[in-house]
Structures are given as C-alpha cells and as structure tokens.
PDB file of C-alpha atoms in Angstrom:
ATOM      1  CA  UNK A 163      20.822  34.073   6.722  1.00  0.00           C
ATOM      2  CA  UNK A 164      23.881  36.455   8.587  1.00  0.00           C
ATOM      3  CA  UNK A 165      25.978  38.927   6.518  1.00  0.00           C
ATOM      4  CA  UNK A 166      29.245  38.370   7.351  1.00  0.00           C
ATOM      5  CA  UNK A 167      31.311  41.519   7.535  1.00  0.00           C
ATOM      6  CA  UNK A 168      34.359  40.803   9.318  1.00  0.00           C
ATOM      7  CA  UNK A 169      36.247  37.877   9.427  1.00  0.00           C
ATOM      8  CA  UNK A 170      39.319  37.320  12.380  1.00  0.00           C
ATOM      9  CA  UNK A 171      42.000  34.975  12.545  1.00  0.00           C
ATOM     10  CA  UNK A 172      44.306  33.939  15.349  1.00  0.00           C
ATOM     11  CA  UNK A 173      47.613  33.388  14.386  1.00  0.00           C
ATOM     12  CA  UNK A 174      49.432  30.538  16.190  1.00  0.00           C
ATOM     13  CA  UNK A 175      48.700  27.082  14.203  1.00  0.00           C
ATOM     14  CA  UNK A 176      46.313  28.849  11.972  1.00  0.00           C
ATOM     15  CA  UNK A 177      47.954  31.014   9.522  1.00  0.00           C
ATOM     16  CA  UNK A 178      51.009  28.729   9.993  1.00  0.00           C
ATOM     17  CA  UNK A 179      52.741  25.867  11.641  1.00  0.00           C
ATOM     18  CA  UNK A 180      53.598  26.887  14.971  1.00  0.00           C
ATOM     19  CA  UNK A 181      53.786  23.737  16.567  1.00  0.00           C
ATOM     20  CA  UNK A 182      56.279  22.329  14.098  1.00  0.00           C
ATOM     21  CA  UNK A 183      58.616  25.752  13.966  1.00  0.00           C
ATOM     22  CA  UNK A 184      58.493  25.759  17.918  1.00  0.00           C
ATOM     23  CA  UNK A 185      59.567  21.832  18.074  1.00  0.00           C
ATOM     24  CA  UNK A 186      62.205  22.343  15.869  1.00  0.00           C
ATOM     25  CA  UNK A 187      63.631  25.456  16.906  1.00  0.00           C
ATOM     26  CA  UNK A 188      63.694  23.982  20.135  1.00  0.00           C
ATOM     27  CA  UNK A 189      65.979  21.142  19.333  1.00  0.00           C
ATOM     28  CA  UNK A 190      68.575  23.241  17.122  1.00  0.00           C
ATOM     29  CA  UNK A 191      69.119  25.698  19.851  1.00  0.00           C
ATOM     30  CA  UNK A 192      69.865  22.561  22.428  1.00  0.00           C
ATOM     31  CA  UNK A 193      71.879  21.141  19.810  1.00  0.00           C
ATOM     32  CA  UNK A 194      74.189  24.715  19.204  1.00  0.00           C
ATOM     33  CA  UNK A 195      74.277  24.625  22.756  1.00  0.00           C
ATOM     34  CA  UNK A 196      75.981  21.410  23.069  1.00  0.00           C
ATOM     35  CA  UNK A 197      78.228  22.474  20.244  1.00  0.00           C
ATOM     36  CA  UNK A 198      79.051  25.439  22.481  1.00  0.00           C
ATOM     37  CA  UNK A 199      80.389  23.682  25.102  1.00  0.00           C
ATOM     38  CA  UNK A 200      76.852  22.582  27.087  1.00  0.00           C
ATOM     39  CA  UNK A 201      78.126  19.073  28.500  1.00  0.00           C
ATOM     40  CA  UNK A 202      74.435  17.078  28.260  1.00  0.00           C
ATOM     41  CA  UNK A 203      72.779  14.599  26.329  1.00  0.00           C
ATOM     42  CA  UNK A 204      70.583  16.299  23.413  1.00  0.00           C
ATOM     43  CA  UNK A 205      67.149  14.194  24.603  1.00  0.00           C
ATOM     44  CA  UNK A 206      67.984  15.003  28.090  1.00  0.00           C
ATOM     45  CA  UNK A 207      68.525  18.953  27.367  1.00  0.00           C
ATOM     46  CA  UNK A 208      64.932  19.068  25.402  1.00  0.00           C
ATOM     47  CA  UNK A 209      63.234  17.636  28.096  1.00  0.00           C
ATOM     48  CA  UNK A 210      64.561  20.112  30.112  1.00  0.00           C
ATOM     49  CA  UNK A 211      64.177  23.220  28.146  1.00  0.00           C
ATOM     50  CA  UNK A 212      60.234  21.936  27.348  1.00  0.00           C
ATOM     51  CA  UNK A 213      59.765  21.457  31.017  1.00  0.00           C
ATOM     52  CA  UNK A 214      61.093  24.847  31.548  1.00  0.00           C
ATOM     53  CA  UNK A 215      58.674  26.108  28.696  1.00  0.00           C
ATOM     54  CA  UNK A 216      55.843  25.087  30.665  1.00  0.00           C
ATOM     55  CA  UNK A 217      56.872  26.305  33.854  1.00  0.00           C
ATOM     56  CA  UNK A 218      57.191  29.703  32.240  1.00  0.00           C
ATOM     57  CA  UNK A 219      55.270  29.678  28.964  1.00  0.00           C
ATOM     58  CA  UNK A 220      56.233  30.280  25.446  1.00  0.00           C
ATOM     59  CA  UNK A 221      56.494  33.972  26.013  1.00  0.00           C
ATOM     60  CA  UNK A 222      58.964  34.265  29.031  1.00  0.00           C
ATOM     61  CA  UNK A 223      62.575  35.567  27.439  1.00  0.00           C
ATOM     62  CA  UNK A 224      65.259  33.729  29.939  1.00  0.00           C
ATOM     63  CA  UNK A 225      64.328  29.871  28.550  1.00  0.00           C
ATOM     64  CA  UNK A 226      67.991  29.061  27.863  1.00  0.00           C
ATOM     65  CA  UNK A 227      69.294  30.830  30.790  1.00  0.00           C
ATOM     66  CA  UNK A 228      67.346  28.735  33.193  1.00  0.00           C
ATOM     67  CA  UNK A 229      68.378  25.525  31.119  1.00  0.00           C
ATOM     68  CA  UNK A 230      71.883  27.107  31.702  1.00  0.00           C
ATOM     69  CA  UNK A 231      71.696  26.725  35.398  1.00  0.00           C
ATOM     70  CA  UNK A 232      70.002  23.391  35.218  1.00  0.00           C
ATOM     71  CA  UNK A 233      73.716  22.071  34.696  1.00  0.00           C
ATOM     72  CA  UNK A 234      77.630  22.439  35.963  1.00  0.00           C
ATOM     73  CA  UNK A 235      78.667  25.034  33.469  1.00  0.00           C
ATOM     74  CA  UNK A 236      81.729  27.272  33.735  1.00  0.00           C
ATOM     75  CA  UNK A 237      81.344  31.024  34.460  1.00  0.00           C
ATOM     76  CA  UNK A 238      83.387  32.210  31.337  1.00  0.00           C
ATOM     77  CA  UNK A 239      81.111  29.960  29.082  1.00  0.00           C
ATOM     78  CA  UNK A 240      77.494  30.518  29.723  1.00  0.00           C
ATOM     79  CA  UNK A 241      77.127  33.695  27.897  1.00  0.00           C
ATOM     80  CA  UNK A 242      78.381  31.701  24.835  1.00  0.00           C
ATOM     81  CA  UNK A 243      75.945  28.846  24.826  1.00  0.00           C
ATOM     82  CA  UNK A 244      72.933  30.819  25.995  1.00  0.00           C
ATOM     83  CA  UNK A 245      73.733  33.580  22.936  1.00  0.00           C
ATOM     84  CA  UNK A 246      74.516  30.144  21.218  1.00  0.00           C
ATOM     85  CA  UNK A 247      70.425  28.365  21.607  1.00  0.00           C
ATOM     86  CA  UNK A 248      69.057  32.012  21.314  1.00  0.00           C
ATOM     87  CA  UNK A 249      71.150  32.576  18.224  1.00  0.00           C
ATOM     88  CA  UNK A 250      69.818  28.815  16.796  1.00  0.00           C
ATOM     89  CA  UNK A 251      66.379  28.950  17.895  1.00  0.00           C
ATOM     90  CA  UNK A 252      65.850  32.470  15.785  1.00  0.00           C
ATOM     91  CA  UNK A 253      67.728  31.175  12.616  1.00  0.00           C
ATOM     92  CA  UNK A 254      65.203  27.902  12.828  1.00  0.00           C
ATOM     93  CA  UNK A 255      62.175  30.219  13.558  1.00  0.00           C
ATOM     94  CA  UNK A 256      62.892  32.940  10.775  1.00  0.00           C
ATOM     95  CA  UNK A 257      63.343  29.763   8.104  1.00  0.00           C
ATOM     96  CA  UNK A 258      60.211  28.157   8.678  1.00  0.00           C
ATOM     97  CA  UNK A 259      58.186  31.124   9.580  1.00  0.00           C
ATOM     98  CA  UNK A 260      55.763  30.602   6.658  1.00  0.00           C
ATOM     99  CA  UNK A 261      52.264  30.834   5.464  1.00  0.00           C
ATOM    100  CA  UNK A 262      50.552  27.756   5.457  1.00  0.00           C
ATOM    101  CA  UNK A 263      49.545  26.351   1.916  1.00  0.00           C
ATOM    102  CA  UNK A 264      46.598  28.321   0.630  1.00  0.00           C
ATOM    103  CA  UNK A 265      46.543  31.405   3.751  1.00  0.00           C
ATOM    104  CA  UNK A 266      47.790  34.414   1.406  1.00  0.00           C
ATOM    105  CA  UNK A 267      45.560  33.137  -1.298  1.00  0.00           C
ATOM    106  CA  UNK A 268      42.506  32.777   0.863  1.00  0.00           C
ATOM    107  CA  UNK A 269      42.642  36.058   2.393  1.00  0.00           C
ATOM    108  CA  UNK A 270      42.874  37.521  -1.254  1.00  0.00           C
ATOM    109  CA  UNK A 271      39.721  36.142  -2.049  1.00  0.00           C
ATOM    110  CA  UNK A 272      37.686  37.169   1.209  1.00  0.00           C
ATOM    111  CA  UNK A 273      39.187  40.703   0.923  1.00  0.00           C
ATOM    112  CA  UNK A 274      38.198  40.751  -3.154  1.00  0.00           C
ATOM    113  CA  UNK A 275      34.719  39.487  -2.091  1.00  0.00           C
ATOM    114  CA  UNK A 276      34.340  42.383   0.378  1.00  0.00           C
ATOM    115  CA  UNK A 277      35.056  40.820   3.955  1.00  0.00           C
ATOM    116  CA  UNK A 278      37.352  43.184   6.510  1.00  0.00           C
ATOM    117  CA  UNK A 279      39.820  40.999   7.749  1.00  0.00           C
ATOM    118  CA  UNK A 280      41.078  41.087  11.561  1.00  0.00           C
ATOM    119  CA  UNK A 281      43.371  39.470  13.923  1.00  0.00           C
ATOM    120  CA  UNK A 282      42.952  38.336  17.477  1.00  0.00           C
ATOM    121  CA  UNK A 283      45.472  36.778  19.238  1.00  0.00           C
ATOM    122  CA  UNK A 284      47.154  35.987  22.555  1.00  0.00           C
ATOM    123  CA  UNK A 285      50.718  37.260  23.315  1.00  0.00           C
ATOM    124  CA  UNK A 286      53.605  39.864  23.092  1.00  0.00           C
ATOM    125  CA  UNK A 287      52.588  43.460  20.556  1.00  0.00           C
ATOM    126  CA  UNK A 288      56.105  43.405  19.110  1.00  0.00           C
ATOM    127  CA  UNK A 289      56.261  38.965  19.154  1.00  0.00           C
ATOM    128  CA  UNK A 290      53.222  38.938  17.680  1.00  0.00           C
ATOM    129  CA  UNK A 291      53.273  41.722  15.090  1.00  0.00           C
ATOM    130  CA  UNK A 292      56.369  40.336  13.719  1.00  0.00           C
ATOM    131  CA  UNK A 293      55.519  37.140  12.589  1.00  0.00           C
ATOM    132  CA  UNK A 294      52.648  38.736  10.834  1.00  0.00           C
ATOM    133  CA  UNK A 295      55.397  41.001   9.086  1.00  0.00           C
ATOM    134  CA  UNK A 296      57.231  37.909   8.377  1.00  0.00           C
ATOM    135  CA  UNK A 297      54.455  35.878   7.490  1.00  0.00           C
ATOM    136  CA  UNK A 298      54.221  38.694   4.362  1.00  0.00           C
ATOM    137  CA  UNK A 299      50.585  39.099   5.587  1.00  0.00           C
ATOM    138  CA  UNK A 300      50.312  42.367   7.219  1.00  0.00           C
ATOM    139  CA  UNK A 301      48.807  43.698   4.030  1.00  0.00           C
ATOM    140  CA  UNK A 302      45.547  42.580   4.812  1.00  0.00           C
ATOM    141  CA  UNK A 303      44.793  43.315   8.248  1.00  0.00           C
ATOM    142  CA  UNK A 304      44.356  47.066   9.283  1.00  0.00           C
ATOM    143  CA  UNK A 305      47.033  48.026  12.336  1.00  0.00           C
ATOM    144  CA  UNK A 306      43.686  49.269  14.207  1.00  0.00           C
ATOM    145  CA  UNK A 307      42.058  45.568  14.243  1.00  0.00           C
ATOM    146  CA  UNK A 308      45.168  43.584  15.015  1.00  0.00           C
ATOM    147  CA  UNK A 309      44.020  42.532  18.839  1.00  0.00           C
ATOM    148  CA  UNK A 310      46.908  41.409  20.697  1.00  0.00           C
ATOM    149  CA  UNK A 311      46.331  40.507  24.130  1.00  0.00           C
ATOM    150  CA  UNK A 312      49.136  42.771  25.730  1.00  0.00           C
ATOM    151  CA  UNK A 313      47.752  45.874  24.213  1.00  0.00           C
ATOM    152  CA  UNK A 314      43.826  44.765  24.498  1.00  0.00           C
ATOM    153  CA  UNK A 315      44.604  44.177  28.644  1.00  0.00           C
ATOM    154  CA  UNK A 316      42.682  40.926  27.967  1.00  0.00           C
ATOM    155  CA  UNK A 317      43.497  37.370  26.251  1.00  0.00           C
ATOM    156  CA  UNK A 318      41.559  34.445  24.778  1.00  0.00           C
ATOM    157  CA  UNK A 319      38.981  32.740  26.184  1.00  0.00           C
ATOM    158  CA  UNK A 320      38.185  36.219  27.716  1.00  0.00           C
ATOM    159  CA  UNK A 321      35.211  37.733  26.524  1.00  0.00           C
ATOM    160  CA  UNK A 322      36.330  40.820  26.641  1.00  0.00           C
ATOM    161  CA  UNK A 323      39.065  40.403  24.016  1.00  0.00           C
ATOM    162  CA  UNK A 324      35.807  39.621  21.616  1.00  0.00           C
ATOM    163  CA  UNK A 325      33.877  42.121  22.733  1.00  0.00           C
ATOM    164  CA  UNK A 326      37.232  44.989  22.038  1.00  0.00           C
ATOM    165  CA  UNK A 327      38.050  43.787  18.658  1.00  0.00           C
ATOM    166  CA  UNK A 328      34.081  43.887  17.972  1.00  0.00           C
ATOM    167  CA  UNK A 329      33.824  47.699  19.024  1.00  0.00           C
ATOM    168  CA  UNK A 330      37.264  48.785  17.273  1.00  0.00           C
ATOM    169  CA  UNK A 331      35.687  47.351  13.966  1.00  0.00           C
ATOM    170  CA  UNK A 332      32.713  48.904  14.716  1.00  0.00           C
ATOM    171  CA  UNK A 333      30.829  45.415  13.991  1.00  0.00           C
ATOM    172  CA  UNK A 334      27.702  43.501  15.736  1.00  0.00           C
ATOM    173  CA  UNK A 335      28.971  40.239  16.749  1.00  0.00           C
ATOM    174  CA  UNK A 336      26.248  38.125  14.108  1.00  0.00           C
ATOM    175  CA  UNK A 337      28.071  39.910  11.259  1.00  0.00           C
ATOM    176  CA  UNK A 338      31.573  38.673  12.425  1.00  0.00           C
ATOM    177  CA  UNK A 339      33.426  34.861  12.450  1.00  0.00           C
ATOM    178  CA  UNK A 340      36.422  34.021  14.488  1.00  0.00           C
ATOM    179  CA  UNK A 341      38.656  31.405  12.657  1.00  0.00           C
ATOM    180  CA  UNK A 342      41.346  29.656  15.286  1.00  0.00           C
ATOM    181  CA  UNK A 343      42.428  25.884  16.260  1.00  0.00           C
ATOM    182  CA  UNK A 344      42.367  26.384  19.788  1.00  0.00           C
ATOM    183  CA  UNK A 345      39.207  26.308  21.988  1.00  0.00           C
ATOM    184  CA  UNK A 346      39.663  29.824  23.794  1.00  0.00           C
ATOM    185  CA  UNK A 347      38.890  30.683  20.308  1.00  0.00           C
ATOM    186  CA  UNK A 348      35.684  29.397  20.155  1.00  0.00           C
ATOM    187  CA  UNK A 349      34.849  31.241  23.315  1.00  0.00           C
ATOM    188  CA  UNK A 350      34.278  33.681  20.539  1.00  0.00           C
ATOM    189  CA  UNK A 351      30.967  32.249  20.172  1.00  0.00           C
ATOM    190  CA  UNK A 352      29.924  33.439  23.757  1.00  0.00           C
ATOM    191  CA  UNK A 353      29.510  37.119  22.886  1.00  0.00           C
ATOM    192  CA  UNK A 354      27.550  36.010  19.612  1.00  0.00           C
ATOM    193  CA  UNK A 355      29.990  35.549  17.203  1.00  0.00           C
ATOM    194  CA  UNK A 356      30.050  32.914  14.334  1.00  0.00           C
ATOM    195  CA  UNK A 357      33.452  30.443  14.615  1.00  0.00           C
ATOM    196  CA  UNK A 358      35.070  28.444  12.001  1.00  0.00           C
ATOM    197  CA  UNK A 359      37.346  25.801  13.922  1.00  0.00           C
ATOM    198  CA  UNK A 360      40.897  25.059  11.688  1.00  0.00           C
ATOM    199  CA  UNK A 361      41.761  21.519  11.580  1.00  0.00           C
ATOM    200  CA  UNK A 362      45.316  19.996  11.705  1.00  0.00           C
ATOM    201  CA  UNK A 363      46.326  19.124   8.341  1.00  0.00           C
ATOM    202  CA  UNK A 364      43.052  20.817   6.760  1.00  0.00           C
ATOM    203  CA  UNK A 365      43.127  22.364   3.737  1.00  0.00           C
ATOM    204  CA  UNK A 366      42.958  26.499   4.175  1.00  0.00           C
ATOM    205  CA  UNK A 367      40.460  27.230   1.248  1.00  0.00           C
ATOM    206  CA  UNK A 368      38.410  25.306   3.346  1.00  0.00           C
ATOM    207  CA  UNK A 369      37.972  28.487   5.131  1.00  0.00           C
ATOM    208  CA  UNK A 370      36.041  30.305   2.700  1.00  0.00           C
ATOM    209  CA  UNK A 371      33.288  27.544   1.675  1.00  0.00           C
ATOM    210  CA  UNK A 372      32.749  27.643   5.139  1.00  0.00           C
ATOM    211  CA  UNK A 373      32.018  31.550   5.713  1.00  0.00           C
ATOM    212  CA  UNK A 374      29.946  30.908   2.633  1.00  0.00           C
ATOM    213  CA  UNK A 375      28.079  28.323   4.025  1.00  0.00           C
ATOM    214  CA  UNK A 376      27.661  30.479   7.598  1.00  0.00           C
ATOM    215  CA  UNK A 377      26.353  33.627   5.489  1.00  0.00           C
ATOM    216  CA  UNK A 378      23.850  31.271   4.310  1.00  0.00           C
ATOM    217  CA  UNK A 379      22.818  29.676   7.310  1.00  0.00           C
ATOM    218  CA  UNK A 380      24.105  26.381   7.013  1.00  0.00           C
TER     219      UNK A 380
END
C-alpha cells in the first residue's frame, strides 16, 4: 500500500483540449489572413502553416511570418496579414482556453483530501504559466512546484525533470503520481514514480478513483 503525497499534472491535453484549441486556432488565423489580403486557398494555407509547425514546433514565435514568405505577397501588406493570423489565432486560443469537464472540481477534492498538487510540463515559463492563469487553476498549484521545462533546464521524457520537481517538493518518488496523455509522461515511472495515463474523451473524476486505487495497491 503507497501514501500518495503529491500528485502532478501536465498540462497540454490533460487539464484541457489542446489539440482541438490548436486545430482551430490554426484555421481562423489562415482564414483572417486571407481576409487580409493573403491570395491562397484556405486548405492549401493550413497545410502549409502545419508543415511549418513541425519544422519548427509549437513553440517557435515567427509561424505566420514564414507562411508569409511561402507566397507572392506585396511589401506594404505583410505586416497586415501576419498581425492579421497572430491577431486570430490569440482571439480563438483565449475563447476556448478552458478546463476540461470535471478538472477544477477534481483538484478540489484531492487538495480537500490532503494531496499537494504540482505541475510538470514541457515548454515556454511565461506560455506555459499563462494558460494555467487562464485556465482559472493557478490556485492550486504552489509557484515553487510548477516545473516548466525552460526554467527546470530539462523537458519530458528526461529524467531529470522528475527527479527536480521530486526534490523541490521535497517528496520520495513512491509517494508521488504523474498524471499526463503523452508517453514522455510516463517516463515518470523510471525514477519510481506512480503514473495515471489520461485518456481522450475520459472522464476527469476518473482521476481520483484511480490515485485511490494506487494508494491501495491496486
């Protein structure tokens, strides 16, 4: 039987629907850059942009610019449709930046029953700690066990990211569970740590029968 202390979360498809607010955001900045004078075909543009997104990943700041240059456009205009997507994307990302169903109310519960609550994640401090802001979420979770990978020198499946936001909660890794969708987030389990994998579509007060169920050795 393990007595669960802490309990982290990542943050990305967990505590809400990134996949779905990325997709979409996506496609309304492509289509307010077409309204701005971008002369392409809105399937055509996505493509591009997501290939771009891949070269660069999610975090790189100049995605519209280099879909910019992927096409004929006029000097004078391509401020105005880059400011244009950038302007889109964060109107579609600050509208569906939500919780998902059950994620405040969950981490109520474990915080009422006595677990410390933490977050380990992968990306930009100031990215990062805003959608937890925005999320209305920052309540639970102490500043000095949010792990973000810029600040922690170290990112998911690293070990070392564990093994950090183990010694700043001051917690042996038995007495701690990692909840994510991803599988660097079950590298978690490497350094000894109990993991709770979320499921698409799953239910989030799932997450407490099973803690329950790893406290008792299930």
């Amino acid at each position: 039987m393990a007595r669960i202390k802490w309990v982290f979360f990542d943050i990305d498809n967990t505590l809400f629907d990134s996949q779905r607010l990325a997709a979409e955001a996506r496609k309304n900045a492509v289509r307010a850059m077409i309204k701005a004078g971008l002369k392409a075909k809105p399937n055509e543009a996505f493509e591009k942009l997501m290939s771009i997104v891949k070269r660069y990943t999610s975090n790189y700041p100049e995605h519209f610019d280099r879909l910019v240059a992927e096409y004929d456009v006029e000097k004078e205009l391509r401020a105005k449709i880059i400011a244009a997507g950038q302007g889109e994307y964060h109107n579609t990302k600050f509208r569906l930046l939500v919780p998902l169903e059950g994620v405040k109310e969950t981490l109520r519960k474990l915080k009422r029953r006595g677990y410390s609550l933490g977050i380990i994640t992968n990306g930009r401090a100031v990215k990062q700690w805003d959608k937890i802001i925005r999320l209305s979420v920052s309540e639970f979770f102490e500043p000095s066990t949010v792990i973000i990978s810029e600040d922690a020198k170290a990112e998911k499946p690293q070990e070392s990211i564990f093994t950090y936001a183990l010694w700043k909660a001051k917690c042996p890794p038995h007495e701690a569970i990692m909840v994510g969708d991803k599988e660097e987030d079950m590298a978690a389990k490497h350094v000894g740590m109990h993991v709770i994998m979320v499921r698409r579509g799953q239910s989030f007060s799932e997450i407490l029968k099973q803690v329950e169920r790893i406290e008792k050795g299930r």
